[in-house]
Amino acid sequence: MKRFEDLTEAETLALAIANEEEDSRIYATFAMRLRGDYPATAAVFDGMAEEENEHRRSLLALYERKFGQELPLITRQDVRGFLRRNPVWLAEELRIDVVRRQASIMELEAGQFYARAAERARDTDVRRLLGDLALIEQKHEAVAERLAETHLTEAARTGEDETKRRLLVLQVVQPALAGLIDGSVSTLAPIFAAAFATGNTHETFLVGLAASVGAGISMGLTEAMSDDGAITGRGRPWIRGLACGLATAVGGLGHALPYLIPDFWTATAVAAVVVVVELLAIAWIRWRYMETPFGSALVQIVLGGLLVLLAGIFIGSG
């Protein structure tokens, strides 16, 4: 691996050409992967890829004039200390905010690198060349801003934000909400049945812990195995399963943990308050993300929770 300072002028120019070609392909990949859900942002990356290609062609023409037709094979991986690209484009699902941030970092890092390299260069031709490359990267940033102004109109941004929100709901909120409802409601009966049957807070806590963890594992596996996301667009199964399983466990543990309090009636009162908070949180999530009227969501979830709670108390007291 060579040091950047040891590169010849021809190698430096070849490295710039390879860099422009790779960045162009990265932007083209971003555009291809985002076109279905984020067409406006895809158009921005199409334009940026074309700009990178234009710069590559200009650099190739300059190289041919100075050094001929034979281009040495050298990439950033061959140079010690050269910037590396984070391969976010290899992810199965591209997050729009991550992609935009990655593109900004790519342009900024390249410009800064060339500028610092130009300052360290002792050969005047190399210094001039690296300075030109730094200016090219600065122009890339201006091009990105201009393209964004052209394609990412207010209406386009609004549409893409709505798409982002829809994907969040499908891939995270819905499975987590299903788990939270199951964990908060279904565990009410066994926990309060154990509480009123035994009158022992420690035993009630153990029942609640077992019910919560078991329900979390069961719901997580069910969600993960029910849909691979290939057709429905609901994302990676393990992410949905993890969100559902954790939410289920948290929902049950919420009203199981108060039974760590030694006094039975104090623990039960705290658990009842936690149940109310959980039900309110579920109603709010349904209103915020599922567009369910808050009053309707509250009545539905409170009614269901109350029925399960009374069933647990009745069974435990029998």
PDB file of C-alpha atoms in Angstrom:
ATOM      1  CA  MET A   1       0.000   0.000   0.000  1.00  0.00           C
ATOM      2  CA  LYS A   2       1.430   3.368  -1.028  1.00  0.00           C
ATOM      3  CA  ARG A   3       1.437   6.644   0.803  1.00  0.00           C
ATOM      4  CA  PHE A   4      -0.421   9.461  -0.885  1.00  0.00           C
ATOM      5  CA  GLU A   5       2.709  11.619  -0.764  1.00  0.00           C
ATOM      6  CA  ASP A   6       4.619   8.994  -2.778  1.00  0.00           C
ATOM      7  CA  LEU A   7       2.212   8.959  -5.718  1.00  0.00           C
ATOM      8  CA  THR A   8       3.387  10.310  -9.034  1.00  0.00           C
ATOM      9  CA  GLU A   9       1.381  12.945 -10.824  1.00  0.00           C
ATOM     10  CA  ALA A  10       0.054  10.287 -13.203  1.00  0.00           C
ATOM     11  CA  GLU A  11      -0.971   8.044 -10.298  1.00  0.00           C
ATOM     12  CA  THR A  12      -2.635  10.944  -8.517  1.00  0.00           C
ATOM     13  CA  LEU A  13      -4.644  11.787 -11.609  1.00  0.00           C
ATOM     14  CA  ALA A  14      -5.544   8.104 -12.112  1.00  0.00           C
ATOM     15  CA  LEU A  15      -6.660   7.953  -8.487  1.00  0.00           C
ATOM     16  CA  ALA A  16      -8.908  10.973  -9.035  1.00  0.00           C
ATOM     17  CA  ILE A  17     -10.421   9.313 -12.108  1.00  0.00           C
ATOM     18  CA  ALA A  18     -11.106   6.106 -10.154  1.00  0.00           C
ATOM     19  CA  ASN A  19     -12.614   8.144  -7.338  1.00  0.00           C
ATOM     20  CA  GLU A  20     -14.971  10.002  -9.673  1.00  0.00           C
ATOM     21  CA  GLU A  21     -16.028   6.749 -11.358  1.00  0.00           C
ATOM     22  CA  GLU A  22     -16.765   5.030  -8.056  1.00  0.00           C
ATOM     23  CA  ASP A  23     -18.739   7.972  -6.696  1.00  0.00           C
ATOM     24  CA  SER A  24     -20.756   8.111  -9.910  1.00  0.00           C
ATOM     25  CA  ARG A  25     -21.660   4.442  -9.568  1.00  0.00           C
ATOM     26  CA  ILE A  26     -22.591   4.944  -5.911  1.00  0.00           C
ATOM     27  CA  TYR A  27     -24.944   7.799  -6.785  1.00  0.00           C
ATOM     28  CA  ALA A  28     -26.426   5.771  -9.650  1.00  0.00           C
ATOM     29  CA  THR A  29     -27.037   2.898  -7.207  1.00  0.00           C
ATOM     30  CA  PHE A  30     -28.714   5.253  -4.759  1.00  0.00           C
ATOM     31  CA  ALA A  31     -30.979   6.491  -7.562  1.00  0.00           C
ATOM     32  CA  MET A  32     -31.860   2.958  -8.661  1.00  0.00           C
ATOM     33  CA  ARG A  33     -32.631   1.762  -5.139  1.00  0.00           C
ATOM     34  CA  LEU A  34     -34.672   4.833  -4.163  1.00  0.00           C
ATOM     35  CA  ARG A  35     -36.635   5.340  -7.378  1.00  0.00           C
ATOM     36  CA  GLY A  36     -39.686   3.348  -6.281  1.00  0.00           C
ATOM     37  CA  ASP A  37     -40.345   5.101  -2.956  1.00  0.00           C
ATOM     38  CA  TYR A  38     -38.454   8.402  -3.342  1.00  0.00           C
ATOM     39  CA  PRO A  39     -38.543   9.459  -7.027  1.00  0.00           C
ATOM     40  CA  ALA A  40     -37.572  13.085  -6.383  1.00  0.00           C
ATOM     41  CA  THR A  41     -34.456  12.148  -4.411  1.00  0.00           C
ATOM     42  CA  ALA A  42     -33.633   9.520  -7.051  1.00  0.00           C
ATOM     43  CA  ALA A  43     -33.692  12.282  -9.677  1.00  0.00           C
ATOM     44  CA  VAL A  44     -31.202  14.258  -7.580  1.00  0.00           C
ATOM     45  CA  PHE A  45     -28.813  11.310  -7.461  1.00  0.00           C
ATOM     46  CA  ASP A  46     -29.251  10.712 -11.199  1.00  0.00           C
ATOM     47  CA  GLY A  47     -28.071  14.270 -11.760  1.00  0.00           C
ATOM     48  CA  MET A  48     -25.163  13.903  -9.343  1.00  0.00           C
ATOM     49  CA  ALA A  49     -24.069  10.667 -11.022  1.00  0.00           C
ATOM     50  CA  GLU A  50     -24.042  12.428 -14.396  1.00  0.00           C
ATOM     51  CA  GLU A  51     -22.002  15.301 -12.955  1.00  0.00           C
ATOM     52  CA  GLU A  52     -19.441  12.826 -11.601  1.00  0.00           C
ATOM     53  CA  ASN A  53     -19.275  11.191 -15.037  1.00  0.00           C
ATOM     54  CA  GLU A  54     -18.660  14.574 -16.658  1.00  0.00           C
ATOM     55  CA  HIS A  55     -15.789  15.250 -14.266  1.00  0.00           C
ATOM     56  CA  ARG A  56     -14.380  11.770 -14.902  1.00  0.00           C
ATOM     57  CA  ARG A  57     -14.428  12.387 -18.659  1.00  0.00           C
ATOM     58  CA  SER A  58     -12.669  15.732 -18.200  1.00  0.00           C
ATOM     59  CA  LEU A  59      -9.991  14.138 -16.032  1.00  0.00           C
ATOM     60  CA  LEU A  60      -9.531  11.318 -18.540  1.00  0.00           C
ATOM     61  CA  ALA A  61      -9.055  13.831 -21.345  1.00  0.00           C
ATOM     62  CA  LEU A  62      -6.453  15.675 -19.256  1.00  0.00           C
ATOM     63  CA  TYR A  63      -4.642  12.445 -18.446  1.00  0.00           C
ATOM     64  CA  GLU A  64      -4.522  11.378 -22.102  1.00  0.00           C
ATOM     65  CA  ARG A  65      -3.074  14.740 -23.112  1.00  0.00           C
ATOM     66  CA  LYS A  66      -0.325  14.516 -20.508  1.00  0.00           C
ATOM     67  CA  PHE A  67       0.417  10.802 -20.154  1.00  0.00           C
ATOM     68  CA  GLY A  68      -1.120   8.932 -23.073  1.00  0.00           C
ATOM     69  CA  GLN A  69      -3.575   6.047 -23.310  1.00  0.00           C
ATOM     70  CA  GLU A  70      -2.229   3.746 -20.571  1.00  0.00           C
ATOM     71  CA  LEU A  71      -3.991   4.381 -17.272  1.00  0.00           C
ATOM     72  CA  PRO A  72      -2.412   2.832 -14.131  1.00  0.00           C
ATOM     73  CA  LEU A  73      -4.766   0.797 -11.974  1.00  0.00           C
ATOM     74  CA  ILE A  74      -4.971   2.488  -8.597  1.00  0.00           C
ATOM     75  CA  THR A  75      -7.913   2.977  -6.257  1.00  0.00           C
ATOM     76  CA  ARG A  76      -8.410   4.519  -2.834  1.00  0.00           C
ATOM     77  CA  GLN A  77      -7.950   1.050  -1.316  1.00  0.00           C
ATOM     78  CA  ASP A  78      -4.352   1.062  -2.610  1.00  0.00           C
ATOM     79  CA  VAL A  79      -3.409   4.302  -0.844  1.00  0.00           C
ATOM     80  CA  ARG A  80      -2.695   4.503   2.882  1.00  0.00           C
ATOM     81  CA  GLY A  81      -4.840   7.073   4.673  1.00  0.00           C
ATOM     82  CA  PHE A  82      -7.173   7.627   1.747  1.00  0.00           C
ATOM     83  CA  LEU A  83     -10.837   8.060   2.597  1.00  0.00           C
ATOM     84  CA  ARG A  84     -13.086   4.991   2.613  1.00  0.00           C
ATOM     85  CA  ARG A  85     -16.739   4.898   1.651  1.00  0.00           C
ATOM     86  CA  ASN A  86     -19.259   3.481   4.089  1.00  0.00           C
ATOM     87  CA  PRO A  87     -21.100   0.889   1.911  1.00  0.00           C
ATOM     88  CA  VAL A  88     -24.618   1.883   2.952  1.00  0.00           C
ATOM     89  CA  TRP A  89     -25.750   1.076  -0.596  1.00  0.00           C
ATOM     90  CA  LEU A  90     -25.290  -2.634   0.214  1.00  0.00           C
ATOM     91  CA  ALA A  91     -27.992  -2.562   2.881  1.00  0.00           C
ATOM     92  CA  GLU A  92     -31.175  -4.409   1.985  1.00  0.00           C
ATOM     93  CA  GLU A  93     -33.215  -1.328   2.840  1.00  0.00           C
ATOM     94  CA  LEU A  94     -31.918   2.180   2.284  1.00  0.00           C
ATOM     95  CA  ARG A  95     -33.053   4.788   4.771  1.00  0.00           C
ATOM     96  CA  ILE A  96     -33.544   8.073   2.953  1.00  0.00           C
ATOM     97  CA  ASP A  97     -31.960  10.185   5.708  1.00  0.00           C
ATOM     98  CA  VAL A  98     -28.898   7.905   5.825  1.00  0.00           C
ATOM     99  CA  VAL A  99     -28.456   8.096   2.057  1.00  0.00           C
ATOM    100  CA  ARG A 100     -28.669  11.884   1.969  1.00  0.00           C
ATOM    101  CA  ARG A 101     -26.216  12.167   4.851  1.00  0.00           C
ATOM    102  CA  GLN A 102     -23.827   9.717   3.185  1.00  0.00           C
ATOM    103  CA  ALA A 103     -23.838  11.724  -0.055  1.00  0.00           C
ATOM    104  CA  SER A 104     -23.084  14.930   1.831  1.00  0.00           C
ATOM    105  CA  ILE A 105     -20.234  13.240   3.695  1.00  0.00           C
ATOM    106  CA  MET A 106     -18.807  11.832   0.459  1.00  0.00           C
ATOM    107  CA  GLU A 107     -18.553  15.265  -1.156  1.00  0.00           C
ATOM    108  CA  LEU A 108     -17.284  16.972   1.979  1.00  0.00           C
ATOM    109  CA  GLU A 109     -14.620  14.344   2.725  1.00  0.00           C
ATOM    110  CA  ALA A 110     -13.366  14.290  -0.856  1.00  0.00           C
ATOM    111  CA  GLY A 111     -13.038  18.075  -0.989  1.00  0.00           C
ATOM    112  CA  GLN A 112     -11.272  18.277   2.359  1.00  0.00           C
ATOM    113  CA  PHE A 113      -8.923  15.436   1.483  1.00  0.00           C
ATOM    114  CA  TYR A 114      -7.827  16.976  -1.802  1.00  0.00           C
ATOM    115  CA  ALA A 115      -7.374  20.383  -0.143  1.00  0.00           C
ATOM    116  CA  ARG A 116      -5.184  18.959   2.641  1.00  0.00           C
ATOM    117  CA  ALA A 117      -3.218  16.893   0.155  1.00  0.00           C
ATOM    118  CA  ALA A 118      -2.601  20.001  -1.970  1.00  0.00           C
ATOM    119  CA  GLU A 119      -1.223  21.838   1.053  1.00  0.00           C
ATOM    120  CA  ARG A 120       1.235  18.997   1.759  1.00  0.00           C
ATOM    121  CA  ALA A 121       2.369  18.537  -1.829  1.00  0.00           C
ATOM    122  CA  ARG A 122       5.873  19.855  -2.624  1.00  0.00           C
ATOM    123  CA  ASP A 123       5.776  19.447  -6.396  1.00  0.00           C
ATOM    124  CA  THR A 124       4.102  22.480  -7.944  1.00  0.00           C
ATOM    125  CA  ASP A 125       2.309  20.461 -10.627  1.00  0.00           C
ATOM    126  CA  VAL A 126       0.939  18.036  -8.045  1.00  0.00           C
ATOM    127  CA  ARG A 127      -0.050  20.937  -5.798  1.00  0.00           C
ATOM    128  CA  ARG A 128      -1.888  22.573  -8.699  1.00  0.00           C
ATOM    129  CA  LEU A 129      -3.605  19.324  -9.651  1.00  0.00           C
ATOM    130  CA  LEU A 130      -4.754  18.567  -6.117  1.00  0.00           C
ATOM    131  CA  GLY A 131      -6.012  22.123  -5.743  1.00  0.00           C
ATOM    132  CA  ASP A 132      -8.065  21.697  -8.917  1.00  0.00           C
ATOM    133  CA  LEU A 133      -9.529  18.469  -7.553  1.00  0.00           C
ATOM    134  CA  ALA A 134     -10.490  20.249  -4.332  1.00  0.00           C
ATOM    135  CA  LEU A 135     -12.300  22.891  -6.372  1.00  0.00           C
ATOM    136  CA  ILE A 136     -14.092  20.173  -8.355  1.00  0.00           C
ATOM    137  CA  GLU A 137     -15.395  18.609  -5.152  1.00  0.00           C
ATOM    138  CA  GLN A 138     -16.570  22.001  -3.902  1.00  0.00           C
ATOM    139  CA  LYS A 139     -18.466  22.418  -7.164  1.00  0.00           C
ATOM    140  CA  HIS A 140     -20.011  19.005  -6.549  1.00  0.00           C
ATOM    141  CA  GLU A 141     -21.507  20.306  -3.311  1.00  0.00           C
ATOM    142  CA  ALA A 142     -22.976  23.296  -5.166  1.00  0.00           C
ATOM    143  CA  VAL A 143     -24.332  20.972  -7.856  1.00  0.00           C
ATOM    144  CA  ALA A 144     -25.997  18.801  -5.213  1.00  0.00           C
ATOM    145  CA  GLU A 145     -27.687  21.863  -3.722  1.00  0.00           C
ATOM    146  CA  ARG A 146     -28.822  23.070  -7.168  1.00  0.00           C
ATOM    147  CA  LEU A 147     -30.215  19.670  -8.121  1.00  0.00           C
ATOM    148  CA  ALA A 148     -32.004  19.388  -4.794  1.00  0.00           C
ATOM    149  CA  GLU A 149     -33.644  22.774  -5.376  1.00  0.00           C
ATOM    150  CA  THR A 150     -34.740  21.609  -8.856  1.00  0.00           C
ATOM    151  CA  HIS A 151     -36.136  18.186  -7.996  1.00  0.00           C
ATOM    152  CA  LEU A 152     -36.911  18.280  -4.265  1.00  0.00           C
ATOM    153  CA  THR A 153     -39.776  20.739  -4.384  1.00  0.00           C
ATOM    154  CA  GLU A 154     -41.944  21.277  -1.334  1.00  0.00           C
ATOM    155  CA  ALA A 155     -44.568  18.899  -2.733  1.00  0.00           C
ATOM    156  CA  ALA A 156     -41.918  16.257  -3.487  1.00  0.00           C
ATOM    157  CA  ARG A 157     -40.433  16.526   0.011  1.00  0.00           C
ATOM    158  CA  THR A 158     -43.889  16.241   1.538  1.00  0.00           C
ATOM    159  CA  GLY A 159     -44.618  13.132  -0.529  1.00  0.00           C
ATOM    160  CA  GLU A 160     -41.300  11.534   0.397  1.00  0.00           C
ATOM    161  CA  ASP A 161     -41.767  12.354   4.075  1.00  0.00           C
ATOM    162  CA  GLU A 162     -45.164  10.669   3.906  1.00  0.00           C
ATOM    163  CA  THR A 163     -43.570   7.614   2.287  1.00  0.00           C
ATOM    164  CA  LYS A 164     -40.922   7.549   5.021  1.00  0.00           C
ATOM    165  CA  ARG A 165     -43.635   7.724   7.670  1.00  0.00           C
ATOM    166  CA  ARG A 166     -45.629   4.948   5.982  1.00  0.00           C
ATOM    167  CA  LEU A 167     -42.584   2.659   5.911  1.00  0.00           C
ATOM    168  CA  LEU A 168     -41.876   3.410   9.580  1.00  0.00           C
ATOM    169  CA  VAL A 169     -45.432   2.450  10.475  1.00  0.00           C
ATOM    170  CA  LEU A 170     -45.320  -0.759   8.441  1.00  0.00           C
ATOM    171  CA  GLN A 171     -41.896  -1.911   9.551  1.00  0.00           C
ATOM    172  CA  VAL A 172     -41.691  -0.793  13.183  1.00  0.00           C
ATOM    173  CA  VAL A 173     -44.791   0.840  14.650  1.00  0.00           C
ATOM    174  CA  GLN A 174     -47.367  -1.783  13.683  1.00  0.00           C
ATOM    175  CA  PRO A 175     -45.431  -4.818  14.994  1.00  0.00           C
ATOM    176  CA  ALA A 176     -44.393  -2.918  18.131  1.00  0.00           C
ATOM    177  CA  LEU A 177     -47.961  -1.788  18.748  1.00  0.00           C
ATOM    178  CA  ALA A 178     -49.261  -5.336  18.332  1.00  0.00           C
ATOM    179  CA  GLY A 179     -46.679  -6.516  20.847  1.00  0.00           C
ATOM    180  CA  LEU A 180     -47.430  -3.719  23.309  1.00  0.00           C
ATOM    181  CA  ILE A 181     -51.157  -4.457  23.184  1.00  0.00           C
ATOM    182  CA  ASP A 182     -50.582  -8.167  23.663  1.00  0.00           C
ATOM    183  CA  GLY A 183     -48.066  -7.673  26.461  1.00  0.00           C
ATOM    184  CA  SER A 184     -50.098  -5.050  28.281  1.00  0.00           C
ATOM    185  CA  VAL A 185     -53.512  -6.698  27.962  1.00  0.00           C
ATOM    186  CA  SER A 186     -53.003 -10.451  27.741  1.00  0.00           C
ATOM    187  CA  THR A 187     -50.705 -10.599  30.788  1.00  0.00           C
ATOM    188  CA  LEU A 188     -53.194  -8.759  32.987  1.00  0.00           C
ATOM    189  CA  ALA A 189     -55.188 -11.905  33.671  1.00  0.00           C
ATOM    190  CA  PRO A 190     -52.351 -14.213  34.788  1.00  0.00           C
ATOM    191  CA  ILE A 191     -50.575 -11.506  36.816  1.00  0.00           C
ATOM    192  CA  PHE A 192     -53.615 -10.289  38.736  1.00  0.00           C
ATOM    193  CA  ALA A 193     -54.982 -13.819  39.053  1.00  0.00           C
ATOM    194  CA  ALA A 194     -51.704 -14.864  40.675  1.00  0.00           C
ATOM    195  CA  ALA A 195     -51.765 -11.772  42.876  1.00  0.00           C
ATOM    196  CA  PHE A 196     -55.250 -12.348  44.273  1.00  0.00           C
ATOM    197  CA  ALA A 197     -54.821 -16.107  44.446  1.00  0.00           C
ATOM    198  CA  THR A 198     -51.610 -16.063  46.452  1.00  0.00           C
ATOM    199  CA  GLY A 199     -51.481 -12.628  48.074  1.00  0.00           C
ATOM    200  CA  ASN A 200     -47.700 -12.997  47.710  1.00  0.00           C
ATOM    201  CA  THR A 201     -45.860 -10.262  45.834  1.00  0.00           C
ATOM    202  CA  HIS A 202     -42.741 -12.315  45.110  1.00  0.00           C
ATOM    203  CA  GLU A 203     -44.678 -15.200  43.582  1.00  0.00           C
ATOM    204  CA  THR A 204     -46.807 -12.740  41.600  1.00  0.00           C
ATOM    205  CA  PHE A 205     -43.667 -11.093  40.242  1.00  0.00           C
ATOM    206  CA  LEU A 206     -42.271 -14.455  39.130  1.00  0.00           C
ATOM    207  CA  VAL A 207     -45.542 -15.270  37.349  1.00  0.00           C
ATOM    208  CA  GLY A 208     -45.534 -11.852  35.680  1.00  0.00           C
ATOM    209  CA  LEU A 209     -41.875 -12.195  34.657  1.00  0.00           C
ATOM    210  CA  ALA A 210     -42.452 -15.617  33.146  1.00  0.00           C
ATOM    211  CA  ALA A 211     -45.625 -14.497  31.358  1.00  0.00           C
ATOM    212  CA  SER A 212     -43.960 -11.367  29.957  1.00  0.00           C
ATOM    213  CA  VAL A 213     -40.768 -13.036  28.750  1.00  0.00           C
ATOM    214  CA  GLY A 214     -42.655 -16.012  27.325  1.00  0.00           C
ATOM    215  CA  ALA A 215     -45.146 -13.772  25.532  1.00  0.00           C
ATOM    216  CA  GLY A 216     -42.305 -11.635  24.175  1.00  0.00           C
ATOM    217  CA  ILE A 217     -40.480 -14.624  22.718  1.00  0.00           C
ATOM    218  CA  SER A 218     -43.670 -16.084  21.283  1.00  0.00           C
ATOM    219  CA  MET A 219     -44.890 -12.833  19.722  1.00  0.00           C
ATOM    220  CA  GLY A 220     -41.442 -12.014  18.348  1.00  0.00           C
ATOM    221  CA  LEU A 221     -41.081 -15.377  16.637  1.00  0.00           C
ATOM    222  CA  THR A 222     -44.641 -15.242  15.312  1.00  0.00           C
ATOM    223  CA  GLU A 223     -44.143 -11.798  13.800  1.00  0.00           C
ATOM    224  CA  ALA A 224     -40.763 -12.678  12.285  1.00  0.00           C
ATOM    225  CA  MET A 225     -42.009 -15.909  10.700  1.00  0.00           C
ATOM    226  CA  SER A 226     -45.358 -14.597   9.495  1.00  0.00           C
ATOM    227  CA  ASP A 227     -44.033 -12.395   6.673  1.00  0.00           C
ATOM    228  CA  ASP A 228     -40.604 -12.079   5.022  1.00  0.00           C
ATOM    229  CA  GLY A 229     -41.507  -8.597   3.768  1.00  0.00           C
ATOM    230  CA  ALA A 230     -40.646  -9.371   0.142  1.00  0.00           C
ATOM    231  CA  ILE A 231     -44.179  -8.778  -1.145  1.00  0.00           C
ATOM    232  CA  THR A 232     -45.761  -6.623   1.530  1.00  0.00           C
ATOM    233  CA  GLY A 233     -42.825  -4.222   1.907  1.00  0.00           C
ATOM    234  CA  ARG A 234     -42.928  -4.573   5.684  1.00  0.00           C
ATOM    235  CA  GLY A 235     -39.164  -4.769   5.971  1.00  0.00           C
ATOM    236  CA  ARG A 236     -36.790  -7.259   7.500  1.00  0.00           C
ATOM    237  CA  PRO A 237     -38.475 -10.013   9.536  1.00  0.00           C
ATOM    238  CA  TRP A 238     -35.943  -9.869  12.365  1.00  0.00           C
ATOM    239  CA  ILE A 239     -36.481  -6.131  12.860  1.00  0.00           C
ATOM    240  CA  ARG A 240     -40.250  -6.564  13.046  1.00  0.00           C
ATOM    241  CA  GLY A 241     -39.868  -9.590  15.289  1.00  0.00           C
ATOM    242  CA  LEU A 242     -37.485  -7.760  17.606  1.00  0.00           C
ATOM    243  CA  ALA A 243     -39.778  -4.727  17.812  1.00  0.00           C
ATOM    244  CA  CYS A 244     -42.810  -6.890  18.499  1.00  0.00           C
ATOM    245  CA  GLY A 245     -41.067  -9.148  21.020  1.00  0.00           C
ATOM    246  CA  LEU A 246     -39.491  -6.328  23.017  1.00  0.00           C
ATOM    247  CA  ALA A 247     -42.730  -4.335  23.098  1.00  0.00           C
ATOM    248  CA  THR A 248     -44.628  -7.412  24.277  1.00  0.00           C
ATOM    249  CA  ALA A 249     -42.150  -8.065  27.090  1.00  0.00           C
ATOM    250  CA  VAL A 250     -42.135  -4.401  28.129  1.00  0.00           C
ATOM    251  CA  GLY A 251     -45.926  -4.302  28.160  1.00  0.00           C
ATOM    252  CA  GLY A 252     -46.104  -7.236  30.542  1.00  0.00           C
ATOM    253  CA  LEU A 253     -43.173  -6.229  32.734  1.00  0.00           C
ATOM    254  CA  GLY A 254     -44.719  -2.803  33.247  1.00  0.00           C
ATOM    255  CA  HIS A 255     -47.317  -4.130  35.668  1.00  0.00           C
ATOM    256  CA  ALA A 256     -45.201  -7.075  36.892  1.00  0.00           C
ATOM    257  CA  LEU A 257     -42.324  -4.985  38.262  1.00  0.00           C
ATOM    258  CA  PRO A 258     -44.468  -3.228  40.918  1.00  0.00           C
ATOM    259  CA  TYR A 259     -44.770  -6.604  42.654  1.00  0.00           C
ATOM    260  CA  LEU A 260     -41.160  -6.271  43.680  1.00  0.00           C
ATOM    261  CA  ILE A 261     -42.668  -4.045  46.387  1.00  0.00           C
ATOM    262  CA  PRO A 262     -43.159  -6.236  49.489  1.00  0.00           C
ATOM    263  CA  ASP A 263     -46.516  -4.792  50.554  1.00  0.00           C
ATOM    264  CA  PHE A 264     -49.282  -6.479  48.540  1.00  0.00           C
ATOM    265  CA  TRP A 265     -51.810  -3.631  48.369  1.00  0.00           C
ATOM    266  CA  THR A 266     -49.161  -1.007  47.625  1.00  0.00           C
ATOM    267  CA  ALA A 267     -47.772  -3.173  44.838  1.00  0.00           C
ATOM    268  CA  THR A 268     -51.247  -3.772  43.430  1.00  0.00           C
ATOM    269  CA  ALA A 269     -52.095  -0.067  43.500  1.00  0.00           C
ATOM    270  CA  VAL A 270     -48.861   0.822  41.688  1.00  0.00           C
ATOM    271  CA  ALA A 271     -49.496  -1.947  39.154  1.00  0.00           C
ATOM    272  CA  ALA A 272     -52.997  -0.581  38.515  1.00  0.00           C
ATOM    273  CA  VAL A 273     -51.558   2.902  37.857  1.00  0.00           C
ATOM    274  CA  VAL A 274     -49.015   1.409  35.453  1.00  0.00           C
ATOM    275  CA  VAL A 275     -51.808  -0.393  33.612  1.00  0.00           C
ATOM    276  CA  VAL A 276     -53.650   2.914  33.147  1.00  0.00           C
ATOM    277  CA  VAL A 277     -50.467   4.532  31.778  1.00  0.00           C
ATOM    278  CA  GLU A 278     -49.905   1.613  29.399  1.00  0.00           C
ATOM    279  CA  LEU A 279     -53.446   1.787  28.063  1.00  0.00           C
ATOM    280  CA  LEU A 280     -53.165   5.547  27.549  1.00  0.00           C
ATOM    281  CA  ALA A 281     -49.853   5.055  25.717  1.00  0.00           C
ATOM    282  CA  ILE A 282     -51.425   2.458  23.417  1.00  0.00           C
ATOM    283  CA  ALA A 283     -54.352   4.753  22.655  1.00  0.00           C
ATOM    284  CA  TRP A 284     -51.941   7.625  21.895  1.00  0.00           C
ATOM    285  CA  ILE A 285     -49.819   5.482  19.541  1.00  0.00           C
ATOM    286  CA  ARG A 286     -52.934   4.338  17.678  1.00  0.00           C
ATOM    287  CA  TRP A 287     -54.041   7.966  17.359  1.00  0.00           C
ATOM    288  CA  ARG A 288     -50.587   9.248  16.366  1.00  0.00           C
ATOM    289  CA  TYR A 289     -49.582   6.602  13.833  1.00  0.00           C
ATOM    290  CA  MET A 290     -52.702   4.628  12.913  1.00  0.00           C
ATOM    291  CA  GLU A 291     -55.009   7.656  12.506  1.00  0.00           C
ATOM    292  CA  THR A 292     -57.520   6.205  14.970  1.00  0.00           C
ATOM    293  CA  PRO A 293     -59.565   8.864  16.818  1.00  0.00           C
ATOM    294  CA  PHE A 294     -58.073   9.161  20.305  1.00  0.00           C
ATOM    295  CA  GLY A 295     -61.412   8.823  22.060  1.00  0.00           C
ATOM    296  CA  SER A 296     -62.338   5.736  20.077  1.00  0.00           C
ATOM    297  CA  ALA A 297     -58.903   4.183  20.610  1.00  0.00           C
ATOM    298  CA  LEU A 298     -59.070   4.916  24.332  1.00  0.00           C
ATOM    299  CA  VAL A 299     -62.513   3.383  24.756  1.00  0.00           C
ATOM    300  CA  GLN A 300     -61.560   0.268  22.799  1.00  0.00           C
ATOM    301  CA  ILE A 301     -58.308  -0.415  24.619  1.00  0.00           C
ATOM    302  CA  VAL A 302     -59.637   0.485  28.077  1.00  0.00           C
ATOM    303  CA  LEU A 303     -62.691  -1.720  27.596  1.00  0.00           C
ATOM    304  CA  GLY A 304     -60.585  -4.659  26.489  1.00  0.00           C
ATOM    305  CA  GLY A 305     -58.051  -4.151  29.271  1.00  0.00           C
ATOM    306  CA  LEU A 306     -60.765  -3.798  31.903  1.00  0.00           C
ATOM    307  CA  LEU A 307     -62.422  -7.053  30.832  1.00  0.00           C
ATOM    308  CA  VAL A 308     -59.135  -8.961  30.998  1.00  0.00           C
ATOM    309  CA  LEU A 309     -58.251  -7.372  34.356  1.00  0.00           C
ATOM    310  CA  LEU A 310     -61.620  -8.289  35.877  1.00  0.00           C
ATOM    311  CA  ALA A 311     -61.279 -11.820  34.533  1.00  0.00           C
ATOM    312  CA  GLY A 312     -57.905 -12.167  36.241  1.00  0.00           C
ATOM    313  CA  ILE A 313     -59.160 -10.794  39.548  1.00  0.00           C
ATOM    314  CA  PHE A 314     -62.286 -12.970  39.422  1.00  0.00           C
ATOM    315  CA  ILE A 315     -60.300 -16.121  38.656  1.00  0.00           C
ATOM    316  CA  GLY A 316     -57.673 -15.343  41.288  1.00  0.00           C
ATOM    317  CA  SER A 317     -60.267 -14.636  43.959  1.00  0.00           C
ATOM    318  CA  GLY A 318     -62.312 -17.783  43.235  1.00  0.00           C
TER     319      GLY A 318
END
